XYZ file of C-alpha atoms in Angstrom:
414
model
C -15.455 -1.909 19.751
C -12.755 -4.448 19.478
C -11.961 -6.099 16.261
C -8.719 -8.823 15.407
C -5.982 -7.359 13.243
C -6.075 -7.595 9.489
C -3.162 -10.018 8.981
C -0.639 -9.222 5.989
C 2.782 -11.051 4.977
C 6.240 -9.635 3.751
C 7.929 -9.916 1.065
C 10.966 -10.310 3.137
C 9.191 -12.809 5.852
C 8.338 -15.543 3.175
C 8.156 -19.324 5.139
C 7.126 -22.253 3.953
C 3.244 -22.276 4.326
C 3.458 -25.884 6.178
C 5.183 -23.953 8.875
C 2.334 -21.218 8.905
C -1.027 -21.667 10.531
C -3.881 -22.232 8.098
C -6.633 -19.480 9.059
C -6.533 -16.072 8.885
C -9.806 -14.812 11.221
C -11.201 -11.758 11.642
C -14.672 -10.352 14.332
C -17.268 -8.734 13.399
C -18.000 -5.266 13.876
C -20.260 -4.403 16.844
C -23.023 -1.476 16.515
C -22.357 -0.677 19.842
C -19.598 0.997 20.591
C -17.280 0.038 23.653
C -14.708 1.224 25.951
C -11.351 0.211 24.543
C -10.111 1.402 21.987
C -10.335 -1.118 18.849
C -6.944 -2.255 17.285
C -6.834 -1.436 13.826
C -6.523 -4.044 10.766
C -3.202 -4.439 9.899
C -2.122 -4.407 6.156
C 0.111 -6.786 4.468
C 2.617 -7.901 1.769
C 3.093 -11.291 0.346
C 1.008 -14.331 0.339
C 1.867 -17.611 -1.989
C -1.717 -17.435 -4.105
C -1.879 -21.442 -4.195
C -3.270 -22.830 -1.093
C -6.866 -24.248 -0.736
C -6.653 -23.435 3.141
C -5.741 -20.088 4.067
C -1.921 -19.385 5.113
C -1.778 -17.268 8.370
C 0.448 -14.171 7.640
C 2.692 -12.388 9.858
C 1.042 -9.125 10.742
C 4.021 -6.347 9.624
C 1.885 -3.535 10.976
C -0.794 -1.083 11.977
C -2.747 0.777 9.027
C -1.648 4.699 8.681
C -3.634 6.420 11.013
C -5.117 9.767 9.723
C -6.229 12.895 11.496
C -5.679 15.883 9.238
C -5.617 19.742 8.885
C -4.531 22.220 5.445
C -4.546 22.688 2.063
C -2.583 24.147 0.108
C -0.562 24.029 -3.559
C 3.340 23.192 -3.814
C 5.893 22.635 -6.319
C 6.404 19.277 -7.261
C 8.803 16.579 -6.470
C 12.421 15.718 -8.018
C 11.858 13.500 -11.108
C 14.017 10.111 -11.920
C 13.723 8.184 -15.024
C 11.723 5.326 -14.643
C 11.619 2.245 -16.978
C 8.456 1.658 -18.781
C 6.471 -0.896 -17.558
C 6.036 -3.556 -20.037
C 3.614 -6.509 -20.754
C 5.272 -9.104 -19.279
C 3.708 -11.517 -17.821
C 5.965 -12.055 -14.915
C 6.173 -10.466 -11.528
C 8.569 -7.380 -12.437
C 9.125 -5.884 -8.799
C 11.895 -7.924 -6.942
C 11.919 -8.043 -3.198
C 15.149 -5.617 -1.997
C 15.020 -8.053 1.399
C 18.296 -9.957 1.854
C 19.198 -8.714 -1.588
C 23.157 -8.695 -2.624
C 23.530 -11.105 0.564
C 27.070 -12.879 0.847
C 26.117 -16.436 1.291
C 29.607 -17.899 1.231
C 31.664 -18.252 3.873
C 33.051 -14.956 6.136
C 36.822 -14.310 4.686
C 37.260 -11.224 5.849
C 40.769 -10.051 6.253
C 42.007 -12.996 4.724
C 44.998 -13.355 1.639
C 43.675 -15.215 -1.512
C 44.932 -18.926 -0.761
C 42.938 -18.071 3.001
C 45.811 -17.329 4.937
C 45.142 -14.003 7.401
C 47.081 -10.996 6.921
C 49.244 -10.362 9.140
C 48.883 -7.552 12.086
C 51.516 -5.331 10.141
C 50.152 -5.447 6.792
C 49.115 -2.117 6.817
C 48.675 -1.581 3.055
C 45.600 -1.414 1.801
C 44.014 -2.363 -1.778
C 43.032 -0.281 -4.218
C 39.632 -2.088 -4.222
C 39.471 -1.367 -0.467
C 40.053 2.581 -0.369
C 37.201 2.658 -3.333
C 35.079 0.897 -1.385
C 35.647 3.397 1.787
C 35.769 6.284 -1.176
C 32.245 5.570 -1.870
C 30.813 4.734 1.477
C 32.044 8.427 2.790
C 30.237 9.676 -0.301
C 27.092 7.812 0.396
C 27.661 9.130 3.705
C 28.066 13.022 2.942
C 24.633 12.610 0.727
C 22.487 11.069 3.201
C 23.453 14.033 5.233
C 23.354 16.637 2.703
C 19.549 14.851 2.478
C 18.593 14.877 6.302
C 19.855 18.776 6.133
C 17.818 19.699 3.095
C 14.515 18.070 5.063
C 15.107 19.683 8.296
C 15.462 23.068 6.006
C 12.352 22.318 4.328
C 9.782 20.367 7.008
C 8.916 20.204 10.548
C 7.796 16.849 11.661
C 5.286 16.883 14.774
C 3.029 13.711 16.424
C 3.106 10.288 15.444
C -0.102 9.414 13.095
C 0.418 5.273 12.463
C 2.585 2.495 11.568
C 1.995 0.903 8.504
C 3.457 -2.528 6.822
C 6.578 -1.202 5.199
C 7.140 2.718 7.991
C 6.096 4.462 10.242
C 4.117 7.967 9.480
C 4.187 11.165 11.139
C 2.095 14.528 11.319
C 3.884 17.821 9.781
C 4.216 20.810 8.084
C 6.304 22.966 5.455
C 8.163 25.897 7.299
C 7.726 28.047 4.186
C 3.693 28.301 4.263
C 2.914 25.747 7.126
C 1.048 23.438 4.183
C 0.018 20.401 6.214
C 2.212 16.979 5.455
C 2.618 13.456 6.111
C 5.947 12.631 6.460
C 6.818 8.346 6.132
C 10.184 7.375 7.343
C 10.535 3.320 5.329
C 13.730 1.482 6.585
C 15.464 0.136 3.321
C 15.417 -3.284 4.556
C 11.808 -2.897 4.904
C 10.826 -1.869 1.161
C 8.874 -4.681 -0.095
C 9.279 -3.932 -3.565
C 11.803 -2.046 -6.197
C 12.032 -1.204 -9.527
C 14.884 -0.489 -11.755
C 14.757 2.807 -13.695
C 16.434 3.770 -16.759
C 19.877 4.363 -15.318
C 19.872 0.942 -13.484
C 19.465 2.279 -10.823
C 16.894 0.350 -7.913
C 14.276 2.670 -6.602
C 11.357 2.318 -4.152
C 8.356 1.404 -6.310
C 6.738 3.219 -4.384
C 8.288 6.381 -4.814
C 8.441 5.662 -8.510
C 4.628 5.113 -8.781
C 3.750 8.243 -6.821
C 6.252 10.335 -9.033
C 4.679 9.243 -11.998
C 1.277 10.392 -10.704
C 3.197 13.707 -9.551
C 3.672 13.992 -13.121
C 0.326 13.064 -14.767
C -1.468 14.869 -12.434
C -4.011 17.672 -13.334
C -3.750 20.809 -11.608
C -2.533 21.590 -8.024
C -1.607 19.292 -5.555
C -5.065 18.185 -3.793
C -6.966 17.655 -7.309
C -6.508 14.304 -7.635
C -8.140 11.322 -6.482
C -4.269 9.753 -4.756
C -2.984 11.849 -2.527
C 0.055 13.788 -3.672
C 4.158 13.136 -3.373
C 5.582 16.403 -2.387
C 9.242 15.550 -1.813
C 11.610 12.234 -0.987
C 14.841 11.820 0.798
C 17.048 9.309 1.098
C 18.661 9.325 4.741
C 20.743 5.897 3.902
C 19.395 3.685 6.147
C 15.687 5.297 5.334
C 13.373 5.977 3.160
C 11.317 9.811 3.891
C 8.585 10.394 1.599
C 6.752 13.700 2.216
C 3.176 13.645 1.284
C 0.214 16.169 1.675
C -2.322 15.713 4.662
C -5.915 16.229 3.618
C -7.729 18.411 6.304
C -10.403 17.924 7.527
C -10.529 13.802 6.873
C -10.760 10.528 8.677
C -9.864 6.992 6.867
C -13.062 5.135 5.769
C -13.201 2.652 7.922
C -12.882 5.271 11.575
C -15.974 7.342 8.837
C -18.009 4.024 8.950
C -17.959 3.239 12.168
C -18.622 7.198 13.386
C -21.598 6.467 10.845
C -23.076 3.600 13.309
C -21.068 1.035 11.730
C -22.534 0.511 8.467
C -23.191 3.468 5.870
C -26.653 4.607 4.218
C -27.192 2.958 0.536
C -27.106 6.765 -0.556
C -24.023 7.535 1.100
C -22.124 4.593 0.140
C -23.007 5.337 -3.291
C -21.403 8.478 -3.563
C -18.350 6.920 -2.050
C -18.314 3.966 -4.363
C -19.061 6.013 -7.680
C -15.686 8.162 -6.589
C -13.941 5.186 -5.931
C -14.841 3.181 -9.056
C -13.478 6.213 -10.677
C -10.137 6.720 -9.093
C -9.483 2.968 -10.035
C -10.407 3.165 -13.368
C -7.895 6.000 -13.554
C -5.325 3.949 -12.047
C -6.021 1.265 -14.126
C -5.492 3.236 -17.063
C -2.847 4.841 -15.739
C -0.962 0.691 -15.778
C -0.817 1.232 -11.888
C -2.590 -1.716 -9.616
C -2.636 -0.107 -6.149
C -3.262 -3.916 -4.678
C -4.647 -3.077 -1.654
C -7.271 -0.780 -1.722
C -9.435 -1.524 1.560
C -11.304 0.897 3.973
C -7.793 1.800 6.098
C -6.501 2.817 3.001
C -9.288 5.713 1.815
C -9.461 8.678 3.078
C -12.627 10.939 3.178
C -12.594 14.724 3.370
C -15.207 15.950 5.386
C -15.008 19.797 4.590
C -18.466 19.921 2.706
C -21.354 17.911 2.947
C -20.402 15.452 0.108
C -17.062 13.168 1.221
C -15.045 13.311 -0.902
C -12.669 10.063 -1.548
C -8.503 10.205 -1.390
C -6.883 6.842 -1.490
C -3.308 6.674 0.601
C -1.010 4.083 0.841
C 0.928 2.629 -2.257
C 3.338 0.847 -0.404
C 2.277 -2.042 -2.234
C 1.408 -0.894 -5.617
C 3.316 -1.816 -8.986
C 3.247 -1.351 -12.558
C 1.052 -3.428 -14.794
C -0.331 -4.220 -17.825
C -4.114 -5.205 -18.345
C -3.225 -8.848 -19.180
C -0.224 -8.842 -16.633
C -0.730 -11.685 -14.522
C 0.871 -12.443 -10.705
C 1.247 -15.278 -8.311
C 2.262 -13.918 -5.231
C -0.969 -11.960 -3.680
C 0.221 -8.642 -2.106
C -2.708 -7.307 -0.189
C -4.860 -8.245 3.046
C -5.119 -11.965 3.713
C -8.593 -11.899 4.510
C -9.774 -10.231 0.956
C -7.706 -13.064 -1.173
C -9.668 -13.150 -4.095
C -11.282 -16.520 -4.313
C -9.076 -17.531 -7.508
C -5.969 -17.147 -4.914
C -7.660 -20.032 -3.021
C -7.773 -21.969 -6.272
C -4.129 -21.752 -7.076
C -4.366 -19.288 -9.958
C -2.582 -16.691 -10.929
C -4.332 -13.179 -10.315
C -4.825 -10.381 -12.797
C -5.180 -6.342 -11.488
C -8.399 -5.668 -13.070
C -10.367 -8.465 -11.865
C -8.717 -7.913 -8.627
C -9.776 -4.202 -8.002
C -12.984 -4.838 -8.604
C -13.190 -7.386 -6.142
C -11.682 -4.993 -3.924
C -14.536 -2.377 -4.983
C -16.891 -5.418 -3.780
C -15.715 -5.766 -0.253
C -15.214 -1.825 0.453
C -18.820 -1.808 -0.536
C -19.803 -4.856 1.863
C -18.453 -3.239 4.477
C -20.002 0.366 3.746
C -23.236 -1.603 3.986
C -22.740 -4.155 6.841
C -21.799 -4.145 10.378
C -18.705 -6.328 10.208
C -15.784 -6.821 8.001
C -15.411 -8.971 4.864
C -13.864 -12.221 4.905
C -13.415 -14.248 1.844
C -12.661 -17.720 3.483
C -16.864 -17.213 5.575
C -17.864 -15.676 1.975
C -16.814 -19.071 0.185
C -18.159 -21.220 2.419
C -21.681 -18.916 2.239
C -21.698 -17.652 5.828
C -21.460 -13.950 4.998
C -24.276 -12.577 6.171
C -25.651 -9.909 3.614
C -28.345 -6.563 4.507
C -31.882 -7.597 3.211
C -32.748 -4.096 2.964
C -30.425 -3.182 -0.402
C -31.773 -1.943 -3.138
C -31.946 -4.399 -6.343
C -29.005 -2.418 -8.218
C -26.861 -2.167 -5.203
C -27.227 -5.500 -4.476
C -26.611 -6.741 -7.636
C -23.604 -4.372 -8.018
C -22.046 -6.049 -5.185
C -22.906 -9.794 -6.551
C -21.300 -8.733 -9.425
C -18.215 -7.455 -7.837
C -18.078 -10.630 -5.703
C -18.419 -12.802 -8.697
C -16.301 -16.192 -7.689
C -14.927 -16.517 -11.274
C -12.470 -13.556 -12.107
C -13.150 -13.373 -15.735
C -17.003 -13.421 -15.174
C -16.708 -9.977 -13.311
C -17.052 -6.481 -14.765
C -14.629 -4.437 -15.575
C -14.163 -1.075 -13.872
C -15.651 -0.068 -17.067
C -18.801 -1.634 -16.734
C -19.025 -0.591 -12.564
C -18.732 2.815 -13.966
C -21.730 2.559 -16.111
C -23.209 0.845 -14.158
C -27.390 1.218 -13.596
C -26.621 1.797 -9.188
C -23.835 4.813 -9.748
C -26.291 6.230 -12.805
């Protein structure tokens, strides 16, 4: 089964849109499976929202791939101060790409009036040997950082590459408690946050040490799978995460399903789901692209159970926090995107919960430009309250859909 890459954009790729193509495509899925091995939908970062046609995006990566063994508990990881988020109505994360860059002219190794020093000018200026102070002592903690990680972890086979890193299998010497490890190259962090010292962190490391912190319980109780530990190697990123086992991403479950789930078994997925959002949600945490790569299901009993992975993208925000730049995967753009409007997280998420559910229920993925123009072809066979759960998650005008409130008590998950 062969299917065309999920296209994404960056937050440090961003072109004018007249230099970008204008469609994003995507195949359908095939009920019979075939010999190669299908390329997996690739996530992305930033799209402008206002365009009537849709901008092509540069594809940044592969989904993280999950195959999974363990359990286990652990102590949690170091804490920072974070800012609070606020209710701003403007975009709070900044892009790190090409941030601090020197735009003027090079004048290095040149006096003040832009003479160069000469070859015997050995001295150097105060401002200089602090400069090289600091650098050494950037350079002793990154290494200090990589020793403390090869104390603590083992890392073993490669498991994907995502938008922002690339993940790999491990394990923790002390009790051999299965982990993902997720090396991020600094100049590839698409978005950072300042916390209280003024200091810019990864947001997301800060958003998956705040739900470190909020959890309930031991590490595997939650719905988002846990932080364990962090490093920073300098020039990288290395967040340690647990590794469900036994699980498999939704979208590899559906399509080891046939291609298209039972209403029943969707529903359990879906009611789970729902539920982890509207804990997010509440939580002022908007995930932004929550999409079959990025759920995992346990398959250790006979009822999945549903982790969600992946909060490269995610930020902090407030119910009424609007944003114009769509982080997420080009071809679920909610429809008010393609108007030119501004995009709030509730609304949002629920139209996410719409198209996870299409594709639970449908051989083929869901694209928003073929839904628009009514060509989405939609299973006959529903039941009334699915199918009118999904209308209502696929509602055209944001502020006419439900809330994850409303999903929740909703007469299908009853």
């Amino acid at each position: 089964m062969k299917k065309e890459t999920r296209k994404n954009t960056n937050a440090g790729d961003k072109k004018d849109p007249g230099d970008q193509d204008s469609k994003s495509r995507m195949a359908k899925r095939k009920a019979s499976p075939e010999k190669k091995t299908p390329e997996k939908r690739r996530r992305v970062t930033e799209q402008a929202a206002p365009s009537t046609s849709t901008d092509t995006h540069q594809a940044k990566g592969m989904k993280r791939k999950a195959q999974q063994d363990g359990a286990g508990t652990t102590s949690p990881p170091k804490k920072i101060k974070l800012a609070e988020p606020t209710s701003s109505d403007k975009e709070q994360a900044s892009s790190s790409v090409d941030a601090g860059k020197d735009c003027s002219p090079n004048t290095k190794g040149c006096t003040k009036n832009g003479r160069r020093k000469s070859e015997g000018d050995s001295k150097e200026s105060p401002k200089k040997k602090k400069k090289d102070k600091t650098k050494n002592v950037v350079q002793n903690t990154a290494a200090d950082q990589q020793r403390e990680f090869q104390g603590r972890y083992v890392q073993e086979h490669h498991l994907g590459k995502g938008g922002c890193g690339v993940v790999f299998a491990g394990y923790r010497i002390t009790d051999h408690f299965p982990v993902a490890i997720k090396h991020i190259p600094k100049d590839k962090i698409p978005i950072q946050v300042t916390d209280k010292n003024g200091k810019q962190v990864s947001m997301e490391v800060a958003i998956m040490l705040k739900l470190a912190a909020e959890a309930d319980g031991s590490v595997g109780t939650s719905a988002p799978v846990s932080l364990l530990d962090w490093f920073d190697f300098g020039t990288e990123l290395i967040l340690v995460q647990e590794r469900p086992v036994p699980a498999v991403d939704l979208y590899d479950y559906i399509k080891e399903n046939g291609g298209c789930l039972p209403e029943e078994k969707a529903k359990v997925i879906l009611k789970q789901l729902v539920d982890a959002a509207k804990d997010l949600e509440e939580k002022h945490i908007f995930h932004r692209d929550i999409k079959s790569e990025n759920i995992l299901i346990e398959t250790s009993s006979d009822v999945p159970r549903v982790r969600i992975i992946d909060f490269g993208l995610s930020c902090f925000a407030m119910e009424r926090s609007r944003f114009r730049f769509f982080y997420g995967t080009a071809i679920h753009t909610p429809p008010e995107c393609y108007r030119g409007k501004k995009y709030r997280p509730g609304p949002t998420t629920v139209w996410q919960m719409g198209v996870v559910l299409y594709e639970a229920l449908h051989v083929g993925d869901f694209n928003t430009e073929t839904f628009l123009q009514k060509e989405l072809e939609f299973n006959k066979h529903l039941s009334s309250h699915c199918r009118n759960f999904l209308d209502a998650c696929l509602t055209n005008v944001p502020k006419k859909r439900p809330t994850l409130g409303d999903l929740q008590l909703h007469p299908w998950l009853r």
